[in-house]
């Protein structure tokens, strides 16, 4: 068992560069293999919060009232672009969102990589800019920077040492950033299934409970939804392709599962922020969420009038027979997108903004022989064969629809 002093020492000295990556990798692997006690997780998380600044926006007001500061974070999924439509929906309903967002980790995408597909968009915001945006457009989506800097280093190290799929490391990584970013309430989207970091419902439930307790103990009321991640969310997996799909949702269309989860998470955020009597779904119908998104992107230097990037080379996968689209394995699609260049093989490496996979059929939809089921995009054509290989066996066309899976499995608070 790690003592409180040992935890404080190693986090502090690793952040300052006095503990080598090799030594930290060995400790991360030990944690990955053996887990941590609840007491160790609490102390590890606190040490990560204390490794940097903790924002406080409680003095900010709009119309003479304190801002209703609330955020959400996902444990990482495939096609999980939810932040992009969700933030404008909740600010259109009166909340304010300070969001420290991350880059892709392992097979999952990151909000910052996706938003940077918008020409000009910058997530490198100063504290003054964040404060101004919270009072003005109502939200700021920023790179964690000096918040929990221990996480920035540990996150990158986990990515290259195969230690991402660890409950204590996921819980402390997420909660250290979220407890430092200045939100007064938090909603977690905890993923369950093949495309999640933790595959079983039991593990995901434990992760959700651990993070909810960490948040509540810190005085940040926290609740979680357990949601399905066996299949990709929506019909796009990548960076720019996911922004394009988010714009469809903000325009009142988009895939039903993305809309359903956006509205469900928005309801949770609004309830957590103490805002009632507003219907978040209405903001997608009346265009107010789209207006907020445009204002947010413009505030962060982005230009939505310019085209989003799309990979110069593409390849399609077609249906070998007619029938019904079967299950689609989120992990196969994630790995295909990663091979196309949408994710990183080395820390700090640039991602291809235009790389990704478009899905043309959802599980259960009718399929005609020869029709296109997937389109793959990349700027590097020699990546296509490996990506096609990842999709092999990740989908099927059959005679009967696959089992229906509930998108929202449970709620934990
Ligand atoms: N998101 C994070 O910020 N950290 C993790 O470990 C997983 C998802």
Short mmCIF file of C-alpha atoms and ligand atoms in Angstrom, two decimals:
data_model
loop_
_atom_site.label_atom_id
_atom_site.label_comp_id
_atom_site.label_asym_id
_atom_site.label_seq_id
_atom_site.Cartn_x
_atom_site.Cartn_y
_atom_site.Cartn_z
CA UNK A 1 0.00 0.00 0.00
CA UNK A 2 1.25 3.49 -0.90
CA UNK A 3 1.41 5.94 2.00
CA UNK A 4 -0.04 9.45 1.60
CA UNK A 5 3.48 10.85 1.75
CA UNK A 6 4.74 8.48 -0.94
CA UNK A 7 1.85 9.46 -3.23
CA UNK A 8 2.38 13.20 -2.68
CA UNK A 9 6.12 12.80 -3.23
CA UNK A 10 5.94 10.82 -6.46
CA UNK A 11 3.27 13.02 -8.07
CA UNK A 12 5.08 16.21 -7.11
CA UNK A 13 8.50 15.00 -8.23
CA UNK A 14 7.26 13.44 -11.45
CA UNK A 15 5.50 16.70 -12.34
CA UNK A 16 8.77 18.59 -11.68
CA UNK A 17 10.75 16.17 -13.86
CA UNK A 18 12.69 14.67 -10.93
CA UNK A 19 11.23 11.18 -11.33
CA UNK A 20 12.11 9.57 -14.66
CA UNK A 21 9.48 8.31 -17.11
CA UNK A 22 10.90 4.77 -16.72
CA UNK A 23 10.29 4.85 -12.94
CA UNK A 24 6.82 6.31 -13.30
CA UNK A 25 6.01 3.72 -15.99
CA UNK A 26 6.90 0.94 -13.54
CA UNK A 27 4.62 2.45 -10.89
CA UNK A 28 1.78 2.93 -13.38
CA UNK A 29 2.12 -0.71 -14.45
CA UNK A 30 1.97 -1.81 -10.79
CA UNK A 31 -1.20 0.26 -10.32
CA UNK A 32 -2.61 -1.11 -13.57
CA UNK A 33 -2.01 -4.71 -12.42
CA UNK A 34 -2.88 -4.41 -8.70
CA UNK A 35 -5.40 -1.55 -8.56
CA UNK A 36 -5.58 0.91 -5.67
CA UNK A 37 -7.53 1.12 -2.42
CA UNK A 38 -10.23 3.84 -2.22
CA UNK A 39 -7.94 5.78 0.14
CA UNK A 40 -5.06 5.62 -2.34
CA UNK A 41 -7.30 6.80 -5.21
CA UNK A 42 -8.52 9.76 -3.14
CA UNK A 43 -4.97 10.80 -2.20
CA UNK A 44 -3.58 10.23 -5.73
CA UNK A 45 -6.37 12.41 -7.15
CA UNK A 46 -5.79 15.14 -4.55
CA UNK A 47 -2.05 15.12 -5.30
CA UNK A 48 -2.84 15.54 -9.01
CA UNK A 49 -5.24 18.42 -8.31
CA UNK A 50 -2.54 20.02 -6.10
CA UNK A 51 0.09 19.67 -8.84
CA UNK A 52 -1.29 22.85 -10.45
CA UNK A 53 -3.72 25.69 -10.18
CA UNK A 54 -7.38 25.33 -9.18
CA UNK A 55 -9.67 27.78 -10.98
CA UNK A 56 -12.35 29.60 -9.07
CA UNK A 57 -15.08 31.35 -11.05
CA UNK A 58 -17.54 31.78 -8.18
CA UNK A 59 -17.19 35.57 -8.37
CA UNK A 60 -18.50 35.67 -11.96
CA UNK A 61 -22.03 36.91 -12.56
CA UNK A 62 -24.48 37.35 -15.39
CA UNK A 63 -27.49 39.66 -14.97
CA UNK A 64 -26.52 40.12 -11.32
CA UNK A 65 -26.69 36.39 -10.57
CA UNK A 66 -23.78 33.96 -10.02
CA UNK A 67 -23.02 31.82 -13.07
CA UNK A 68 -24.50 28.31 -12.99
CA UNK A 69 -21.16 26.61 -13.61
CA UNK A 70 -21.50 22.99 -14.69
CA UNK A 71 -19.52 20.59 -16.86
CA UNK A 72 -19.62 17.04 -18.20
CA UNK A 73 -16.85 14.59 -18.99
CA UNK A 74 -16.89 11.28 -20.80
CA UNK A 75 -14.67 8.36 -19.89
CA UNK A 76 -13.84 8.02 -23.57
CA UNK A 77 -15.72 6.51 -26.45
CA UNK A 78 -15.84 5.92 -30.19
CA UNK A 79 -17.62 8.58 -32.21
CA UNK A 80 -18.19 10.37 -28.90
CA UNK A 81 -18.50 13.95 -30.14
CA UNK A 82 -21.10 14.77 -27.49
CA UNK A 83 -19.33 17.78 -25.99
CA UNK A 84 -19.63 19.64 -29.29
CA UNK A 85 -23.44 19.79 -29.44
CA UNK A 86 -23.95 19.51 -25.66
CA UNK A 87 -22.06 22.61 -24.51
CA UNK A 88 -24.02 25.01 -26.77
CA UNK A 89 -27.30 23.34 -25.80
CA UNK A 90 -26.76 23.89 -22.07
CA UNK A 91 -25.46 27.44 -22.43
CA UNK A 92 -28.49 28.25 -24.57
CA UNK A 93 -30.53 27.07 -21.54
CA UNK A 94 -28.71 29.43 -19.15
CA UNK A 95 -25.80 27.36 -17.75
CA UNK A 96 -22.12 28.29 -17.99
CA UNK A 97 -19.51 25.65 -18.92
CA UNK A 98 -15.80 25.87 -18.07
CA UNK A 99 -14.47 22.78 -19.84
CA UNK A 100 -10.89 21.51 -19.60
CA UNK A 101 -10.90 19.08 -22.53
CA UNK A 102 -8.43 16.43 -23.60
CA UNK A 103 -6.79 14.99 -26.68
CA UNK A 104 -7.23 11.48 -28.02
CA UNK A 105 -6.11 8.70 -25.68
CA UNK A 106 -5.58 5.12 -26.84
CA UNK A 107 -8.28 4.19 -29.33
CA UNK A 108 -10.62 7.01 -28.26
CA UNK A 109 -10.84 10.48 -29.77
CA UNK A 110 -10.39 13.74 -27.87
CA UNK A 111 -12.54 16.86 -27.97
CA UNK A 112 -9.55 19.14 -28.58
CA UNK A 113 -8.35 17.18 -31.62
CA UNK A 114 -11.89 17.33 -33.02
CA UNK A 115 -12.45 21.06 -32.42
CA UNK A 116 -9.04 21.90 -33.90
CA UNK A 117 -10.38 20.56 -37.20
CA UNK A 118 -12.30 23.87 -37.39
CA UNK A 119 -9.95 26.28 -39.20
CA UNK A 120 -8.47 28.77 -36.71
CA UNK A 121 -9.93 27.20 -33.55
CA UNK A 122 -7.61 27.46 -30.55
CA UNK A 123 -7.96 25.77 -27.18
CA UNK A 124 -4.95 27.55 -25.69
CA UNK A 125 -6.86 30.09 -23.61
CA UNK A 126 -5.57 32.25 -20.79
CA UNK A 127 -7.48 32.42 -17.52
CA UNK A 128 -8.60 35.94 -18.44
CA UNK A 129 -9.99 34.70 -21.76
CA UNK A 130 -11.79 31.84 -20.00
CA UNK A 131 -13.37 34.27 -17.53
CA UNK A 132 -14.41 36.63 -20.34
CA UNK A 133 -15.92 33.81 -22.38
CA UNK A 134 -17.86 32.42 -19.40
CA UNK A 135 -19.47 35.83 -18.83
CA UNK A 136 -19.91 36.48 -22.57
CA UNK A 137 -20.73 33.44 -24.73
CA UNK A 138 -21.24 31.26 -21.63
CA UNK A 139 -18.55 28.61 -22.20
CA UNK A 140 -14.86 28.03 -22.77
CA UNK A 141 -13.33 24.77 -24.02
CA UNK A 142 -9.65 24.79 -23.24
CA UNK A 143 -6.53 22.64 -22.97
CA UNK A 144 -5.93 21.81 -19.33
CA UNK A 145 -2.61 23.72 -19.38
CA UNK A 146 -1.66 24.48 -15.79
CA UNK A 147 -4.63 22.56 -14.37
CA UNK A 148 -3.49 19.21 -12.97
CA UNK A 149 -0.19 19.24 -14.91
CA UNK A 150 0.60 15.86 -13.34
CA UNK A 151 -2.23 14.43 -15.42
CA UNK A 152 -0.83 15.87 -18.64
CA UNK A 153 2.41 13.94 -18.12
CA UNK A 154 0.84 10.77 -16.74
CA UNK A 155 -1.85 10.74 -19.47
CA UNK A 156 0.81 10.84 -22.21
CA UNK A 157 2.86 8.15 -20.46
CA UNK A 158 -0.18 5.86 -20.01
CA UNK A 159 -0.92 6.21 -23.69
CA UNK A 160 2.45 4.69 -24.67
CA UNK A 161 2.79 2.14 -21.84
CA UNK A 162 -0.56 0.38 -22.32
CA UNK A 163 -1.76 1.46 -18.88
CA UNK A 164 -4.84 3.43 -19.93
CA UNK A 165 -7.37 0.74 -19.01
CA UNK A 166 -7.08 1.10 -15.25
CA UNK A 167 -9.93 2.21 -13.00
CA UNK A 168 -7.82 4.22 -10.49
CA UNK A 169 -5.84 5.87 -13.28
CA UNK A 170 -8.94 6.80 -15.30
CA UNK A 171 -10.83 8.07 -12.22
CA UNK A 172 -7.92 10.21 -10.97
CA UNK A 173 -7.09 11.53 -14.45
CA UNK A 174 -10.64 12.70 -15.13
CA UNK A 175 -11.43 13.98 -11.67
CA UNK A 176 -8.15 15.86 -11.16
CA UNK A 177 -8.90 18.02 -14.22
CA UNK A 178 -12.58 18.37 -13.44
CA UNK A 179 -12.02 19.33 -9.79
CA UNK A 180 -9.46 21.93 -10.83
CA UNK A 181 -11.37 23.58 -13.69
CA UNK A 182 -13.85 25.56 -11.63
CA UNK A 183 -17.19 23.81 -12.36
CA UNK A 184 -19.60 23.80 -9.40
CA UNK A 185 -21.36 20.62 -10.53
CA UNK A 186 -20.37 17.74 -12.76
CA UNK A 187 -22.05 15.14 -14.96
CA UNK A 188 -20.06 12.09 -16.05
CA UNK A 189 -20.79 9.95 -19.09
CA UNK A 190 -19.33 6.59 -18.14
CA UNK A 191 -19.02 4.29 -21.12
CA UNK A 192 -19.70 0.55 -21.02
CA UNK A 193 -18.77 -2.08 -23.58
CA UNK A 194 -16.38 -3.06 -26.37
CA UNK A 195 -15.40 0.52 -27.29
CA UNK A 196 -14.96 1.69 -23.67
CA UNK A 197 -11.72 1.54 -21.67
CA UNK A 198 -13.41 -0.70 -19.10
CA UNK A 199 -15.40 -3.40 -20.89
CA UNK A 200 -17.76 -4.84 -18.28
CA UNK A 201 -20.77 -3.15 -16.76
CA UNK A 202 -19.53 -4.06 -13.27
CA UNK A 203 -16.19 -2.28 -13.82
CA UNK A 204 -17.86 0.76 -15.37
CA UNK A 205 -20.31 0.98 -12.46
CA UNK A 206 -17.43 0.91 -10.02
CA UNK A 207 -15.64 3.61 -12.02
CA UNK A 208 -18.80 5.75 -11.97
CA UNK A 209 -19.28 5.28 -8.21
CA UNK A 210 -15.61 6.06 -7.53
CA UNK A 211 -15.74 9.33 -9.52
CA UNK A 212 -19.12 10.38 -8.09
CA UNK A 213 -17.71 9.92 -4.58
CA UNK A 214 -14.51 11.81 -5.40
CA UNK A 215 -16.56 14.74 -6.76
CA UNK A 216 -19.01 14.81 -3.86
CA UNK A 217 -16.18 14.56 -1.29
CA UNK A 218 -14.57 17.61 -2.92
CA UNK A 219 -17.82 19.57 -2.68
CA UNK A 220 -18.57 19.35 -6.42
CA UNK A 221 -21.95 17.58 -6.67
CA UNK A 222 -21.39 14.82 -9.24
CA UNK A 223 -23.70 12.39 -10.99
CA UNK A 224 -23.10 9.87 -13.78
CA UNK A 225 -24.93 8.19 -16.63
CA UNK A 226 -23.76 4.71 -17.66
CA UNK A 227 -24.09 4.58 -21.44
CA UNK A 228 -23.56 1.98 -24.13
CA UNK A 229 -20.28 1.96 -26.04
CA UNK A 230 -20.51 -1.41 -27.76
CA UNK A 231 -21.40 0.37 -31.00
CA UNK A 232 -19.96 3.66 -32.24
CA UNK A 233 -22.00 6.74 -31.37
CA UNK A 234 -23.57 8.27 -34.46
CA UNK A 235 -22.33 7.79 -37.99
CA UNK A 236 -18.85 9.31 -37.92
CA UNK A 237 -15.58 8.49 -36.16
CA UNK A 238 -12.58 10.79 -36.57
CA UNK A 239 -11.96 14.50 -36.11
CA UNK A 240 -13.48 16.79 -38.80
CA UNK A 241 -16.10 14.15 -39.67
CA UNK A 242 -17.34 14.31 -36.07
CA UNK A 243 -17.52 18.11 -36.15
CA UNK A 244 -19.60 17.86 -39.35
CA UNK A 245 -22.00 15.44 -37.64
CA UNK A 246 -22.23 17.71 -34.59
CA UNK A 247 -23.21 20.59 -36.87
CA UNK A 248 -26.01 18.39 -38.26
CA UNK A 249 -27.24 17.80 -34.70
CA UNK A 250 -27.09 21.52 -33.92
CA UNK A 251 -29.05 22.17 -37.11
CA UNK A 252 -31.88 19.99 -35.75
CA UNK A 253 -30.93 16.75 -37.56
CA UNK A 254 -28.17 14.20 -36.99
CA UNK A 255 -28.23 10.59 -35.82
CA UNK A 256 -30.93 9.71 -33.28
CA UNK A 257 -28.49 8.24 -30.72
CA UNK A 258 -26.33 11.38 -30.66
CA UNK A 259 -29.42 13.57 -30.24
CA UNK A 260 -30.86 11.31 -27.51
CA UNK A 261 -27.67 11.32 -25.45
CA UNK A 262 -27.05 15.05 -25.97
CA UNK A 263 -30.52 15.85 -24.63
CA UNK A 264 -30.25 13.35 -21.75
CA UNK A 265 -26.87 14.73 -20.63
CA UNK A 266 -28.14 18.29 -21.03
CA UNK A 267 -31.08 17.52 -18.72
CA UNK A 268 -28.67 16.13 -16.11
CA UNK A 269 -26.38 19.16 -16.40
CA UNK A 270 -29.26 21.62 -16.09
CA UNK A 271 -30.67 19.78 -13.07
CA UNK A 272 -27.20 19.70 -11.47
CA UNK A 273 -26.87 23.45 -12.12
CA UNK A 274 -30.28 24.14 -10.57
CA UNK A 275 -31.87 25.32 -13.84
CA UNK A 276 -35.42 24.12 -14.42
CA UNK A 277 -38.34 24.88 -16.69
CA UNK A 278 -36.34 24.77 -19.94
CA UNK A 279 -36.37 22.05 -22.61
CA UNK A 280 -32.87 21.45 -24.01
CA UNK A 281 -34.31 19.68 -27.08
CA UNK A 282 -36.00 22.96 -28.06
CA UNK A 283 -32.59 24.66 -28.46
CA UNK A 284 -31.77 22.20 -31.25
CA UNK A 285 -35.12 22.88 -32.96
CA UNK A 286 -35.12 26.68 -32.65
CA UNK A 287 -31.47 27.22 -33.66
CA UNK A 288 -30.41 28.82 -30.37
CA UNK A 289 -27.84 26.07 -29.66
CA UNK A 290 -26.36 26.56 -33.15
CA UNK A 291 -26.13 30.32 -32.54
CA UNK A 292 -24.28 29.64 -29.27
CA UNK A 293 -21.91 27.23 -30.98
CA UNK A 294 -21.08 29.81 -33.65
CA UNK A 295 -20.40 32.41 -30.97
CA UNK A 296 -18.22 30.00 -28.97
CA UNK A 297 -16.17 28.96 -32.02
CA UNK A 298 -15.72 32.60 -33.10
CA UNK A 299 -14.59 33.57 -29.57
CA UNK A 300 -11.89 30.89 -29.82
CA UNK A 301 -10.72 32.04 -33.26
CA UNK A 302 -12.52 29.41 -35.35
CA UNK A 303 -14.12 30.10 -38.73
CA UNK A 304 -17.09 27.92 -39.56
CA UNK A 305 -17.51 29.54 -42.99
CA UNK A 306 -14.38 27.69 -44.17
CA UNK A 307 -14.68 24.04 -45.26
CA UNK A 308 -13.74 21.33 -42.76
CA UNK A 309 -10.76 19.21 -43.84
CA UNK A 310 -11.42 15.79 -45.35
CA UNK A 311 -8.81 13.15 -46.19
CA UNK A 312 -7.59 13.35 -49.79
CA UNK A 313 -7.77 9.56 -50.26
CA UNK A 314 -10.83 7.46 -49.61
CA UNK A 315 -12.02 3.88 -49.88
CA UNK A 316 -15.43 2.31 -49.46
CA UNK A 317 -16.66 -0.97 -48.01
CA UNK A 318 -19.76 -2.33 -49.70
CA UNK A 319 -22.40 -4.88 -48.69
CA UNK A 320 -21.67 -8.38 -50.00
CA UNK A 321 -25.39 -9.23 -49.90
CA UNK A 322 -28.74 -7.69 -49.14
CA UNK A 323 -30.34 -8.06 -45.70
CA UNK A 324 -30.21 -6.23 -42.42
CA UNK A 325 -27.18 -4.44 -40.97
CA UNK A 326 -25.93 -6.46 -38.01
CA UNK A 327 -23.91 -5.32 -35.02
CA UNK A 328 -21.03 -2.87 -35.55
CA UNK A 329 -18.07 -3.29 -33.17
CA UNK A 330 -17.02 0.09 -31.81
CA UNK A 331 -13.45 -1.11 -31.21
CA UNK A 332 -13.01 -2.26 -34.85
CA UNK A 333 -14.21 1.11 -36.15
CA UNK A 334 -12.02 2.98 -33.61
CA UNK A 335 -8.95 1.04 -34.66
CA UNK A 336 -9.72 1.69 -38.34
CA UNK A 337 -9.96 5.46 -37.67
CA UNK A 338 -6.74 5.32 -35.66
CA UNK A 339 -4.92 3.49 -38.49
CA UNK A 340 -6.18 6.13 -40.93
CA UNK A 341 -4.36 8.78 -38.84
CA UNK A 342 -7.18 10.18 -36.69
CA UNK A 343 -5.28 9.23 -33.50
CA UNK A 344 -1.65 9.15 -32.33
CA UNK A 345 0.98 6.42 -32.22
CA UNK A 346 3.46 8.65 -30.33
CA UNK A 347 2.76 11.32 -27.72
CA UNK A 348 2.61 14.83 -29.11
CA UNK A 349 2.34 13.60 -32.70
CA UNK A 350 -0.07 15.63 -34.90
CA UNK A 351 -3.30 13.88 -35.86
CA UNK A 352 -4.80 13.96 -39.35
CA UNK A 353 -7.80 16.24 -39.00
CA UNK A 354 -9.47 14.86 -42.14
CA UNK A 355 -8.96 11.16 -41.33
CA UNK A 356 -11.86 9.01 -40.21
CA UNK A 357 -14.68 6.64 -40.96
CA UNK A 358 -18.23 7.44 -42.06
CA UNK A 359 -20.84 4.78 -41.37
CA UNK A 360 -23.75 4.70 -43.79
CA UNK A 361 -25.98 2.19 -41.96
CA UNK A 362 -26.90 1.72 -38.34
CA UNK A 363 -27.44 -1.78 -36.88
CA UNK A 364 -30.92 -2.99 -37.79
CA UNK A 365 -31.32 -0.90 -40.97
CA UNK A 366 -32.10 -2.63 -44.29
CA UNK A 367 -29.14 -3.04 -46.64
CA UNK A 368 -29.10 -3.66 -50.42
CA UNK A 369 -26.39 -5.83 -52.01
CA UNK A 370 -23.50 -3.66 -53.22
CA UNK A 371 -24.44 -0.50 -51.34
CA UNK A 372 -21.75 1.47 -49.50
CA UNK A 373 -21.63 0.68 -45.76
CA UNK A 374 -18.46 2.54 -44.71
CA UNK A 375 -16.28 5.27 -46.26
CA UNK A 376 -12.71 5.64 -45.01
CA UNK A 377 -10.73 8.90 -45.36
CA UNK A 378 -7.03 9.60 -44.94
CA UNK A 379 -4.30 11.84 -46.32
CA UNK A 380 -1.96 8.83 -46.45
CA UNK A 381 -3.29 6.23 -48.92
CA UNK A 382 -0.86 3.56 -47.72
CA UNK A 383 -2.75 3.53 -44.41
CA UNK A 384 -5.91 2.25 -46.13
CA UNK A 385 -5.15 -1.52 -46.22
CA UNK A 386 -4.47 -1.72 -42.46
CA UNK A 387 -7.60 0.29 -41.72
CA UNK A 388 -9.70 -1.96 -43.95
CA UNK A 389 -8.18 -4.93 -42.09
CA UNK A 390 -9.41 -3.50 -38.75
CA UNK A 391 -12.95 -3.28 -40.10
CA UNK A 392 -12.87 -6.94 -41.20
CA UNK A 393 -15.06 -8.90 -38.82
CA UNK A 394 -16.26 -5.73 -37.06
CA UNK A 395 -19.65 -5.75 -38.83
CA UNK A 396 -22.04 -8.11 -40.62
CA UNK A 397 -25.12 -8.15 -42.80
CA UNK A 398 -27.64 -10.80 -41.80
CA UNK A 399 -31.27 -11.79 -42.09
CA UNK A 400 -32.52 -10.49 -38.74
CA UNK A 401 -31.81 -7.28 -36.83
CA UNK A 402 -29.26 -7.54 -33.97
CA UNK A 403 -30.32 -7.30 -30.35
CA UNK A 404 -31.52 -3.82 -29.31
CA UNK A 405 -29.14 -2.25 -26.79
CA UNK A 406 -30.36 0.52 -24.50
CA UNK A 407 -28.21 3.64 -24.98
CA UNK A 408 -28.65 4.82 -21.39
CA UNK A 409 -28.09 1.92 -19.03
CA UNK A 410 -28.30 3.56 -15.62
CA UNK A 411 -27.87 6.72 -13.62
CA UNK A 412 -25.64 6.95 -10.56
CA UNK A 413 -25.55 9.79 -8.04
N1 LIG B 1 -10.38 10.81 -20.06
C1 LIG B 1 -9.39 11.30 -19.28
O1 LIG B 1 -9.29 12.51 -19.11
N2 LIG B 1 -8.56 10.44 -18.70
C2 LIG B 1 -8.66 9.11 -18.83
O2 LIG B 1 -7.88 8.38 -18.27
C3 LIG B 1 -9.69 8.59 -19.66
C4 LIG B 1 -10.55 9.47 -20.26
#
